[in-house]
mmCIF file of C-alpha atoms in Angstrom:
data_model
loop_
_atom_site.group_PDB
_atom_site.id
_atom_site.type_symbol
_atom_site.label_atom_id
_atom_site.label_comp_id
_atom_site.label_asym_id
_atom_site.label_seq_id
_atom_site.Cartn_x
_atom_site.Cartn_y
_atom_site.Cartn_z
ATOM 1 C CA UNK A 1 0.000 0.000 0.000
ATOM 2 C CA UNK A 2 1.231 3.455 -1.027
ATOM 3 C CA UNK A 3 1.936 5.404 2.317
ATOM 4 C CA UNK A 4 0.666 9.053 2.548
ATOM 5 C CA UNK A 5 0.209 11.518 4.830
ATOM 6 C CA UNK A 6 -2.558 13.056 6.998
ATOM 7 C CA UNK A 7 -1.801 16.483 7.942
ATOM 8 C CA UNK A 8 -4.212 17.671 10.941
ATOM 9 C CA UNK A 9 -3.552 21.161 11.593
ATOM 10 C CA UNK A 10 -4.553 23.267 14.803
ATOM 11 C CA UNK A 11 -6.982 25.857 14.290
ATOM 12 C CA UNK A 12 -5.728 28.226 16.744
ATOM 13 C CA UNK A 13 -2.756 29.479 16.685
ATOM 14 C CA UNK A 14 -1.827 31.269 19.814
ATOM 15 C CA UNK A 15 0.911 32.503 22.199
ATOM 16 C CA UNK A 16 2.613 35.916 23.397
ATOM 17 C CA UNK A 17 4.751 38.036 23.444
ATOM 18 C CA UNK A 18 6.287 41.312 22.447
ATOM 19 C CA UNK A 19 9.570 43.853 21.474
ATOM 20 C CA UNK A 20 12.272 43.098 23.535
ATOM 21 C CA UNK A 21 12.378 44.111 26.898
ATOM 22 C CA UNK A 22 13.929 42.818 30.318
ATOM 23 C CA UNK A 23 10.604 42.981 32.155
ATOM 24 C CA UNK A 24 7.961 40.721 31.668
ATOM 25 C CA UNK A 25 4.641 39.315 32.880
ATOM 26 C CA UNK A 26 2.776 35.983 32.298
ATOM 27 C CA UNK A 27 1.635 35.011 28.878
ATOM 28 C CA UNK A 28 -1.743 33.554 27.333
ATOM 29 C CA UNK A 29 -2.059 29.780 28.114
ATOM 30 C CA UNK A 30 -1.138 27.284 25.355
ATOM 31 C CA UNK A 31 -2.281 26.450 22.101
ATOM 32 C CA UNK A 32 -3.012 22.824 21.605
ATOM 33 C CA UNK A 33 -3.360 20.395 18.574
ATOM 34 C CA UNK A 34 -6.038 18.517 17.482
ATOM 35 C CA UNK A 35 -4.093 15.265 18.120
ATOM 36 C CA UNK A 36 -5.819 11.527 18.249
ATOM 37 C CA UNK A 37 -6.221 9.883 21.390
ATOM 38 C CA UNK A 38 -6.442 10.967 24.903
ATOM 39 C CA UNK A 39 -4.791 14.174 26.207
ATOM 40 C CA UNK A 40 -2.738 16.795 23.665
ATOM 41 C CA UNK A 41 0.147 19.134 22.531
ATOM 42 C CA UNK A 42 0.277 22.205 23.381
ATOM 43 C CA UNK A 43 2.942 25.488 22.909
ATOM 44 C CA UNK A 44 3.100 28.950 24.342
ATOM 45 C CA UNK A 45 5.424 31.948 25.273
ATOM 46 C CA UNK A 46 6.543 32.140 28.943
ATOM 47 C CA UNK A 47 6.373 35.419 29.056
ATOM 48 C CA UNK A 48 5.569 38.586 27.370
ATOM 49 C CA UNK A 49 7.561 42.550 27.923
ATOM 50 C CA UNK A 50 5.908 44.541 30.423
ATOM 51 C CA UNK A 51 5.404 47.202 27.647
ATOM 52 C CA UNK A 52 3.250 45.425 26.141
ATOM 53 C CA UNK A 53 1.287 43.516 29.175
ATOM 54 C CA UNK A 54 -2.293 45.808 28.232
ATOM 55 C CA UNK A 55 -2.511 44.571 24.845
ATOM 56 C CA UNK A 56 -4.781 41.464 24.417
ATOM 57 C CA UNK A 57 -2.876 40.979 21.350
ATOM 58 C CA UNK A 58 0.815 40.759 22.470
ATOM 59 C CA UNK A 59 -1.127 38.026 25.257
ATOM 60 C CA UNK A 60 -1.835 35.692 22.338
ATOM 61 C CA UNK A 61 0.996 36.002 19.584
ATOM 62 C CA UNK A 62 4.966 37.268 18.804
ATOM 63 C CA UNK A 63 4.170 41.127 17.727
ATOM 64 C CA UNK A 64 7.363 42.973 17.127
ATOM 65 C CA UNK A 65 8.660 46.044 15.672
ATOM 66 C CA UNK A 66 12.193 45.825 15.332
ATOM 67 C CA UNK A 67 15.358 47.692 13.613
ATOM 68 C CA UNK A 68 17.414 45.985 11.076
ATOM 69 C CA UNK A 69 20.326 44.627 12.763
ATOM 70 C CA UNK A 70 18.873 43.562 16.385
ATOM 71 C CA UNK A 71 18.539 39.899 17.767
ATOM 72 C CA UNK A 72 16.018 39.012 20.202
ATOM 73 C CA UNK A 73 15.174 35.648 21.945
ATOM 74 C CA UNK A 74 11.657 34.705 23.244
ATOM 75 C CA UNK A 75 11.022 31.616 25.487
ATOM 76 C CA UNK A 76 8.414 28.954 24.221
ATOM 77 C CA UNK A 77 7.101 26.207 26.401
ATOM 78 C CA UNK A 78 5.886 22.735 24.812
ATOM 79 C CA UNK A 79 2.825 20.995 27.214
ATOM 80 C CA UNK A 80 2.473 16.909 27.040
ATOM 81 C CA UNK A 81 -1.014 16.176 28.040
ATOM 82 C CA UNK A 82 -0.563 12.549 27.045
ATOM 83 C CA UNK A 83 0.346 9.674 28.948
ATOM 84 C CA UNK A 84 3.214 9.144 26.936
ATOM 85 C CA UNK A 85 6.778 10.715 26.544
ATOM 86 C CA UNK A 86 6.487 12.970 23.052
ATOM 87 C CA UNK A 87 9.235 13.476 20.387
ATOM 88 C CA UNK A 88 7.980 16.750 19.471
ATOM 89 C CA UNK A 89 9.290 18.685 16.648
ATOM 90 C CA UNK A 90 9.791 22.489 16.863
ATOM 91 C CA UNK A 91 10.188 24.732 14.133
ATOM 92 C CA UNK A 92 9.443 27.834 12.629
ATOM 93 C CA UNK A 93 7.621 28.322 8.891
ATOM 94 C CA UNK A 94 6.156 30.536 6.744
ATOM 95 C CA UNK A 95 2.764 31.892 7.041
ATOM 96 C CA UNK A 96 0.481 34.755 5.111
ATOM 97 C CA UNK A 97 -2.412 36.756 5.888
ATOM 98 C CA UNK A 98 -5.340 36.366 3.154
ATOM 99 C CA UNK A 99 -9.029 36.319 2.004
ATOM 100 C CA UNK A 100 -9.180 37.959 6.018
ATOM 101 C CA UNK A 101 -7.267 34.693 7.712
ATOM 102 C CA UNK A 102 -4.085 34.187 9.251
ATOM 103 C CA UNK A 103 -2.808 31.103 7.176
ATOM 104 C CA UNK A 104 0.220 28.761 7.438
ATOM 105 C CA UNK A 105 2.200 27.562 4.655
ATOM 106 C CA UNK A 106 1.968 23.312 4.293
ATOM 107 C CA UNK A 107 5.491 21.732 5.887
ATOM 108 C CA UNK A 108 8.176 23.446 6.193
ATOM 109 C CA UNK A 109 7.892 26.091 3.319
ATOM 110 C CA UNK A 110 9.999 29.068 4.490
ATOM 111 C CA UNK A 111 9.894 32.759 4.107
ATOM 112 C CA UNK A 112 12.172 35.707 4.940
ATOM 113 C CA UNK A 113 10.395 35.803 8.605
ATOM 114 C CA UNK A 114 10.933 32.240 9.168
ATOM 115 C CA UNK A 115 14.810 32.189 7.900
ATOM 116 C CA UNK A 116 15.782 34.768 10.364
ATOM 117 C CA UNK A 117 14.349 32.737 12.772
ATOM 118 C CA UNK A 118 15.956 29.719 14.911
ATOM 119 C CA UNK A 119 15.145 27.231 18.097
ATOM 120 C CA UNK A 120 17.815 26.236 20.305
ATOM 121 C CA UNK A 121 16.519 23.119 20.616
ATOM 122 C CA UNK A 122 14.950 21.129 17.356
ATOM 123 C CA UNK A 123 13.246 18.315 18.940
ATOM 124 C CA UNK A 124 12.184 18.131 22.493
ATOM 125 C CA UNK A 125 11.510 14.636 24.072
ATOM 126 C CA UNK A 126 8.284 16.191 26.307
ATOM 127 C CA UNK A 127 7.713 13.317 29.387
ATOM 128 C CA UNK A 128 4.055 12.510 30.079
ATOM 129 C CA UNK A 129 2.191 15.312 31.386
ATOM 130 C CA UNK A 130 5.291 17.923 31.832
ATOM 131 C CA UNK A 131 6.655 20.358 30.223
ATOM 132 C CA UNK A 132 9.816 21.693 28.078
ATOM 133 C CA UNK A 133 10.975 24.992 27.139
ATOM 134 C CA UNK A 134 13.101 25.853 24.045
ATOM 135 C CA UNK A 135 14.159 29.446 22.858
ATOM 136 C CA UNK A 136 12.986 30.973 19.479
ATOM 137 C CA UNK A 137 16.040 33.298 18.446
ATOM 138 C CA UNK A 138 15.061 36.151 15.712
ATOM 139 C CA UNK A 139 17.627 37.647 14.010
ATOM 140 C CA UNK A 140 17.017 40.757 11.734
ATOM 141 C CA UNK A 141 19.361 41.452 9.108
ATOM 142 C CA UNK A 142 21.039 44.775 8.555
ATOM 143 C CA UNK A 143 19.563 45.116 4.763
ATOM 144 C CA UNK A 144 16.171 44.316 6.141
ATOM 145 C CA UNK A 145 13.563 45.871 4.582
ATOM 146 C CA UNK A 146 11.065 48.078 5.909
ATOM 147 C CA UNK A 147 7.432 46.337 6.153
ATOM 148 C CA UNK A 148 5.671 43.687 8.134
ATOM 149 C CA UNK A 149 6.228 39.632 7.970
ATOM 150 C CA UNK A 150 4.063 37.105 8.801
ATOM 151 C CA UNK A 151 5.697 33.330 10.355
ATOM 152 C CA UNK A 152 4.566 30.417 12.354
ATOM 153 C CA UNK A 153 6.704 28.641 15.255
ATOM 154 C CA UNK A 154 5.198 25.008 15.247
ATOM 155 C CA UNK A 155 5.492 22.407 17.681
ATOM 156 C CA UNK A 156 4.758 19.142 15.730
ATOM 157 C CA UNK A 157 4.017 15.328 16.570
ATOM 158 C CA UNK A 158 4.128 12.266 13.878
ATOM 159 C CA UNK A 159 2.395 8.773 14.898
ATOM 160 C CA UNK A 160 1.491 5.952 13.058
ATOM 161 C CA UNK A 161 -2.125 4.773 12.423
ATOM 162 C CA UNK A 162 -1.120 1.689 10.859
ATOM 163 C CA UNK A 163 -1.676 0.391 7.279
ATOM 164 C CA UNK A 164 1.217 3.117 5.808
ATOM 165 C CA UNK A 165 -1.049 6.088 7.187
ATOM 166 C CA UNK A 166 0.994 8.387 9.202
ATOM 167 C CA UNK A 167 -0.480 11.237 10.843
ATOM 168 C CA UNK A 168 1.099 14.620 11.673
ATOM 169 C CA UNK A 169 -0.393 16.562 14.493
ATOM 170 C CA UNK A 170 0.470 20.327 14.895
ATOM 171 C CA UNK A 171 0.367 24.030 16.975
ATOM 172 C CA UNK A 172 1.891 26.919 16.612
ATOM 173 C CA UNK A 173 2.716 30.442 17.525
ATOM 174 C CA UNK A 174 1.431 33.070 15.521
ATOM 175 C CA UNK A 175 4.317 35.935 14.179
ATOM 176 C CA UNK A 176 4.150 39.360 13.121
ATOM 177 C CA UNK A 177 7.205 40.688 13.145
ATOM 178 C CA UNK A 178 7.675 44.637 11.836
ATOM 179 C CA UNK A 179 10.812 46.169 10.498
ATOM 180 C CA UNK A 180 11.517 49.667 11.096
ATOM 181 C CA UNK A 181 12.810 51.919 14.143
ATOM 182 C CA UNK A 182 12.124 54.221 16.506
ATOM 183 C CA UNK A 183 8.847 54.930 14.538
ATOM 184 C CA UNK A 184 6.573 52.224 14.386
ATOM 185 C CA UNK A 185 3.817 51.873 12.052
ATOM 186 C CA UNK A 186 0.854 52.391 13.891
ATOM 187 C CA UNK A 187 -2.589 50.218 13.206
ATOM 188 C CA UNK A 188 -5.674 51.826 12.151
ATOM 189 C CA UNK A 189 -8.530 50.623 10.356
ATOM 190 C CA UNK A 190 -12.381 51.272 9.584
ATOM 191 C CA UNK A 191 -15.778 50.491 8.165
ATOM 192 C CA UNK A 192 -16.678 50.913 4.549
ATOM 193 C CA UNK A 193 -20.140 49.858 4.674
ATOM 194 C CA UNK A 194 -22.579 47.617 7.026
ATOM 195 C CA UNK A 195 -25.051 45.571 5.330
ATOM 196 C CA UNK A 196 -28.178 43.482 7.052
ATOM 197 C CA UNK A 197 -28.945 40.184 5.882
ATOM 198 C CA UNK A 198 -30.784 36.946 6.605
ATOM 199 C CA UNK A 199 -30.461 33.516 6.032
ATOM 200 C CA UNK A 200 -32.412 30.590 4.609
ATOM 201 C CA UNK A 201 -33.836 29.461 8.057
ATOM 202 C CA UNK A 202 -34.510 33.668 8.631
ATOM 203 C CA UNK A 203 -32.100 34.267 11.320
ATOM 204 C CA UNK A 204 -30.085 37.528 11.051
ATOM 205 C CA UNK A 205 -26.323 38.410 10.226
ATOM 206 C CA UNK A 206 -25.135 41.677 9.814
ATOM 207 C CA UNK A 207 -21.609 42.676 8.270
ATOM 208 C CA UNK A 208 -19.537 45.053 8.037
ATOM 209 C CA UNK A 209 -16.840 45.604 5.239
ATOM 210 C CA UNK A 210 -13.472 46.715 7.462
ATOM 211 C CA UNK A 211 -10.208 48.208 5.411
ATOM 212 C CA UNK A 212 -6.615 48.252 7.103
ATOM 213 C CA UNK A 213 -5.606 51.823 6.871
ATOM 214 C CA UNK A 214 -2.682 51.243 9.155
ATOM 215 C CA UNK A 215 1.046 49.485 8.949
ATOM 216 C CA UNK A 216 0.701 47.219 11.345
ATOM 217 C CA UNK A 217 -1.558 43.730 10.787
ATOM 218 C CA UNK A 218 -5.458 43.404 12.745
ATOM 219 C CA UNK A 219 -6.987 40.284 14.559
ATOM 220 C CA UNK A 220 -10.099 41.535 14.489
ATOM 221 C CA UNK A 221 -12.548 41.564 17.699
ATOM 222 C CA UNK A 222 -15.764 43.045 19.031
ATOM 223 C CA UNK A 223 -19.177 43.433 19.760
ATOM 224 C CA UNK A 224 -22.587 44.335 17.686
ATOM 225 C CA UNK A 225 -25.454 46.514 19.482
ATOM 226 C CA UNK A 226 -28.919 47.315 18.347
ATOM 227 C CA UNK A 227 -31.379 50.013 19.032
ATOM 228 C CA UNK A 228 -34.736 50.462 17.458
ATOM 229 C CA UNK A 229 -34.827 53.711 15.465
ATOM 230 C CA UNK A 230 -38.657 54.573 15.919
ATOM 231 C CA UNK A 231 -39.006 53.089 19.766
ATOM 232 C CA UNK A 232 -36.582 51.900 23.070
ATOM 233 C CA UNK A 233 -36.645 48.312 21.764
ATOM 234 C CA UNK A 234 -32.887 47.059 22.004
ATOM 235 C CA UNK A 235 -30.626 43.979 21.336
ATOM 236 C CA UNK A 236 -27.534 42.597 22.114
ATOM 237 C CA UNK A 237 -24.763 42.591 22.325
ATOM 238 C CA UNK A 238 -24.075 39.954 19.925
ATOM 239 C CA UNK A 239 -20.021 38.393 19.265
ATOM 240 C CA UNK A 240 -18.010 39.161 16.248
ATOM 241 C CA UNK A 241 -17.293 35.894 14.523
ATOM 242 C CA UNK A 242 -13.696 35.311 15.367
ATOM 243 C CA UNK A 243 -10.708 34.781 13.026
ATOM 244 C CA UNK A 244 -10.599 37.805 10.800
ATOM 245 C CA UNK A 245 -7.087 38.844 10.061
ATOM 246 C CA UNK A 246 -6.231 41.417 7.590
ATOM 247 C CA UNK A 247 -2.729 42.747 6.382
ATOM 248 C CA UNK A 248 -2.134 46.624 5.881
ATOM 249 C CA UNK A 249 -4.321 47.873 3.270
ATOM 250 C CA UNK A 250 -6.362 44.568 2.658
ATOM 251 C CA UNK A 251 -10.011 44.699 3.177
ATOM 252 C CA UNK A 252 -12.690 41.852 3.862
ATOM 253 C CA UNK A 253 -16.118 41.747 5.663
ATOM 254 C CA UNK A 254 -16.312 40.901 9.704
ATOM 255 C CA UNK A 255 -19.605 38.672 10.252
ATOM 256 C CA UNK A 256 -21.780 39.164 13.328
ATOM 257 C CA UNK A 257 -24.449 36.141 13.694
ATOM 258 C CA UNK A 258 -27.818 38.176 15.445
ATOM 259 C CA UNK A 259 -28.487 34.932 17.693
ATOM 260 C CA UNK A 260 -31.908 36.356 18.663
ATOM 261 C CA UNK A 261 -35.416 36.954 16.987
ATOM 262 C CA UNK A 262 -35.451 40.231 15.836
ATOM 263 C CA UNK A 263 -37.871 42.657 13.473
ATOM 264 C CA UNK A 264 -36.770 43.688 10.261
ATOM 265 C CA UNK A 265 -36.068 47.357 11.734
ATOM 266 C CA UNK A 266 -35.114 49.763 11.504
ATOM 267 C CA UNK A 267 -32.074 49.601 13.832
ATOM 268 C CA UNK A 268 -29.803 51.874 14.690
ATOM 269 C CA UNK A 269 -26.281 49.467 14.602
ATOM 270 C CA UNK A 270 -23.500 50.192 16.724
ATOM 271 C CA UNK A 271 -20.616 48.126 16.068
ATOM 272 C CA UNK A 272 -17.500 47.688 18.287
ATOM 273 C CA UNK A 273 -14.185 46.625 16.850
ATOM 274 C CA UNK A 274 -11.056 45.857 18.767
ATOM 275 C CA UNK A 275 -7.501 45.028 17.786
ATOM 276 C CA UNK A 276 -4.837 44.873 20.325
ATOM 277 C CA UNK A 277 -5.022 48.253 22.275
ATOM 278 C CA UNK A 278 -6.878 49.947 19.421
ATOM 279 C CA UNK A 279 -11.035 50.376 19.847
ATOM 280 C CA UNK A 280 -13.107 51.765 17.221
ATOM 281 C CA UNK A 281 -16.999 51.935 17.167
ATOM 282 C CA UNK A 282 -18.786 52.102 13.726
ATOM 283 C CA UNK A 283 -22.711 53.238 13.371
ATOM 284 C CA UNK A 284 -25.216 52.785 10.637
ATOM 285 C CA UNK A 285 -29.074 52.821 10.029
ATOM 286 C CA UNK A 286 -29.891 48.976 8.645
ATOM 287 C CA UNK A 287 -32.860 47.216 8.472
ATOM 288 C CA UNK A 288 -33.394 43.260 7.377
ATOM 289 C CA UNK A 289 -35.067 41.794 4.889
ATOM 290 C CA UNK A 290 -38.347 40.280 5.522
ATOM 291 C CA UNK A 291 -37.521 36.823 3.921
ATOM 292 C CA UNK A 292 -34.318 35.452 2.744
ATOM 293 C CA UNK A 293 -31.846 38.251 1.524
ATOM 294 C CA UNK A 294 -29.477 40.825 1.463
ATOM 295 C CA UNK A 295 -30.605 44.488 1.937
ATOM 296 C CA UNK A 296 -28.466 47.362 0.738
ATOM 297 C CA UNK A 297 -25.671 48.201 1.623
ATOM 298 C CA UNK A 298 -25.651 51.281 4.459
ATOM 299 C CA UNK A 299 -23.491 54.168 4.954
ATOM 300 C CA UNK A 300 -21.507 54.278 8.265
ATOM 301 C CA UNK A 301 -20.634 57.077 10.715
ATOM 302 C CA UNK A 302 -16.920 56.043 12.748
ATOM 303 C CA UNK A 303 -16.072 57.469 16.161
ATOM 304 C CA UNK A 304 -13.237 58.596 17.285
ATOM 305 C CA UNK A 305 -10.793 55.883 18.299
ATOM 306 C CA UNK A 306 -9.344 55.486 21.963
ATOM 307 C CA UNK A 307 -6.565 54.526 20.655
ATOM 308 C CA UNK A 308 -6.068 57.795 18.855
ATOM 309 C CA UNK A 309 -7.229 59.223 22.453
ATOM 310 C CA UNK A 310 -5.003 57.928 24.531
ATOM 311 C CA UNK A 311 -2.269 58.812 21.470
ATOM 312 C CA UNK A 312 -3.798 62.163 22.010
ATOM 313 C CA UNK A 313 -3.203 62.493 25.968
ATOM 314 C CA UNK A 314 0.106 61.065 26.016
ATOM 315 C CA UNK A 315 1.446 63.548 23.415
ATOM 316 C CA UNK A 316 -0.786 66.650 25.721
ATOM 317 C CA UNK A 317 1.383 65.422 28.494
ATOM 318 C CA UNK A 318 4.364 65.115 27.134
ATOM 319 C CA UNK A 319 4.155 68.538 25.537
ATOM 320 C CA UNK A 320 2.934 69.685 28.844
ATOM 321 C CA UNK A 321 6.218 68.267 30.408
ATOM 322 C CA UNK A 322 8.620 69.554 27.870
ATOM 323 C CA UNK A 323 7.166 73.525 28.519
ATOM 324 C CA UNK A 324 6.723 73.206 31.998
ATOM 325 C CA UNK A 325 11.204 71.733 32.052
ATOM 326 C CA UNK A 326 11.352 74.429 29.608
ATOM 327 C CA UNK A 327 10.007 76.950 31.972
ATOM 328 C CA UNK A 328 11.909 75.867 34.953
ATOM 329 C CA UNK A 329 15.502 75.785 33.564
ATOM 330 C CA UNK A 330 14.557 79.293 32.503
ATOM 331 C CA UNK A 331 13.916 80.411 35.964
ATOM 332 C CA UNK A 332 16.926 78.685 37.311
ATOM 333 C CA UNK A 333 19.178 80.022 34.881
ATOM 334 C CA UNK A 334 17.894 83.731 35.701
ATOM 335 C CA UNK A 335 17.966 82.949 39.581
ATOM 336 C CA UNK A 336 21.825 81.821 39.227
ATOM 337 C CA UNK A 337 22.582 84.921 36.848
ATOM 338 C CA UNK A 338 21.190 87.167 39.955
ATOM 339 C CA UNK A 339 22.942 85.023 42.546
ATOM 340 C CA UNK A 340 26.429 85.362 40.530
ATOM 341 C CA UNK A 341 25.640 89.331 40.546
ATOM 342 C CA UNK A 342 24.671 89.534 43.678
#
């Protein structure tokens, strides 16, 4: 019989971390696989910098910005759920962001992300229900390009089902690793257009077609809210589908499922989107089909970000700090001129 090879790959791919910095704080727990049998694999980061211990993102993946040149090592730790001791592979690959998911390549396929990337250790021999750590080593070269690369670190296990039928369980770490300097891109995004629909068996979906306007990549989160237009009827909030990824200046739609029975409207929608520390809140006037549909498309108001916000107060108080040290070294300097007169 001609042998092949059954590739199960983890849905989630998820760890943390962040740029490099000696303080840290405890990261996300681990990704597992989808492996046969009782108990798992699983892989995260130890730890992520303290500069970036508020953002849900850095909690949950290896989010860099980082100058040509510079090294930086981040801890990983493989979990053995199993009974058994594990040979599990660890390596890194490449990985791209399209059609609004975060995708890794098949095997071993590399990129420019995952060549500048090493593990200390290549295969860890995990006992049965313990642990193993192994370092992930990124190297940046000096003629790096500006831009943003996408990678996976994956922790893998091969078994044998029998009959030539092997089976290759993996997990990974997620990678987005920025090259610039002391200017990072920063992320932005927003909302073309919100559209109400429903489906065959009538229940309601709205979505909302987001564009990256920023430089850095989005994992999309959030929350939809409706309010009757004509009364003080209300619903929700309802969960964006998870899973929507887009690179800078790619656009795709983010799904909300309306898990309740609800008129065809009008509403007044209030959608909530979240990536990392950046928060953004979208309104439009939709209203559903009666039957099976799509209804047109509707124009959308944005808010103000609190990102942007809390871009805005840090820069108020560092400008108020620079006058006010302005202002004092002015006063000392005419105090000393009087004392040396005096």
């Amino acid at each position: 019989m001609r042998s092949f090879v059954l590739a199960l790959v983890a849905a989630a791919l998820v760890a943390a971390t962040g740029a490099a910095s000696p303080a840290t704080h405890a990261a996300a727990p681990p990704a597992r696989s989808s492996g046969s049998g009782q108990g798992s694999v699983g892989v995260r980061l130890v730890d992520i910098p303290a500069d970036l211990a508020d953002d849900p993102r850095a909690r949950h993946y290896i989010v860099d910005n980082l100058r040509p040149g510079t090294t930086v090592h981040r801890r990983i730790e493989v979990l053995n759920t199993t009974d058994s001791t594990l040979r599990v592979e660890v390596y890194p690959a490449a990985a791209r962001i399209t059609h609004g998911a975060f995708v890794g390549a098949a095997g071993r396929k590399r990129n420019e992300l995952s060549s500048w990337t090493r593990l200390r250790r290549r295969t860890l021999h995990v006992p049965a229900h313990d642990t193993l750590r192994d370092t992930v080593t990124i190297k940046v070269p000096r003629d790096a390009a500006p831009g943003e690369r996408y990678a996976v670190v994956w922790a893998q296990v091969r078994g044998d089902r029998g009959g030539g039928v092997a089976l290759v369980s993996r997990t990974g770490i997620r990678m987005y690793l920025s090259v610039g300097g002391h200017n990072p891109p920063a992320p932005n995004f927003t909302a073309r257009t919100m559209t109400a629909a429903r489906g065959r068996d009538g229940r309601a979906i709205v979505r909302a077609q987001i564009i990256n306007t920023g430089g850095r990549a989005l994992d999309l989160s959030g929350t939809l809210k409706l309010s009757s237009v004509s009364g003080s009827l209300s619903a929700g909030p309802y969960q964006v589908q998870l899973g929507t990824s887009l690179a800078p200046h790619q656009s795709e739609p983010v799904m909300v499922p309306v898990t309740d029975e609800v008129a065809d409207g009008p509403w007044r929608a209030t959608l909530e989107l979240r990536s990392g520390l950046l928060l953004k809140k979208f309104h439009a006037k939709i209203k559903f089909p009666h039957t099976h549909g799509i209804a047109p498309a509707a124009a959308v108001d944005a808010e103000a970000s609190s990102g942007n916000a809390l871009k805005g107060l840090i820069a108020g108080i560092l400008l108020l700090g620079t006058a006010l040290l302005i202002i004092t070294n002015r006063i000392r300097r005419r105090h000393d001129r009087r004392t040396a007169a005096a």
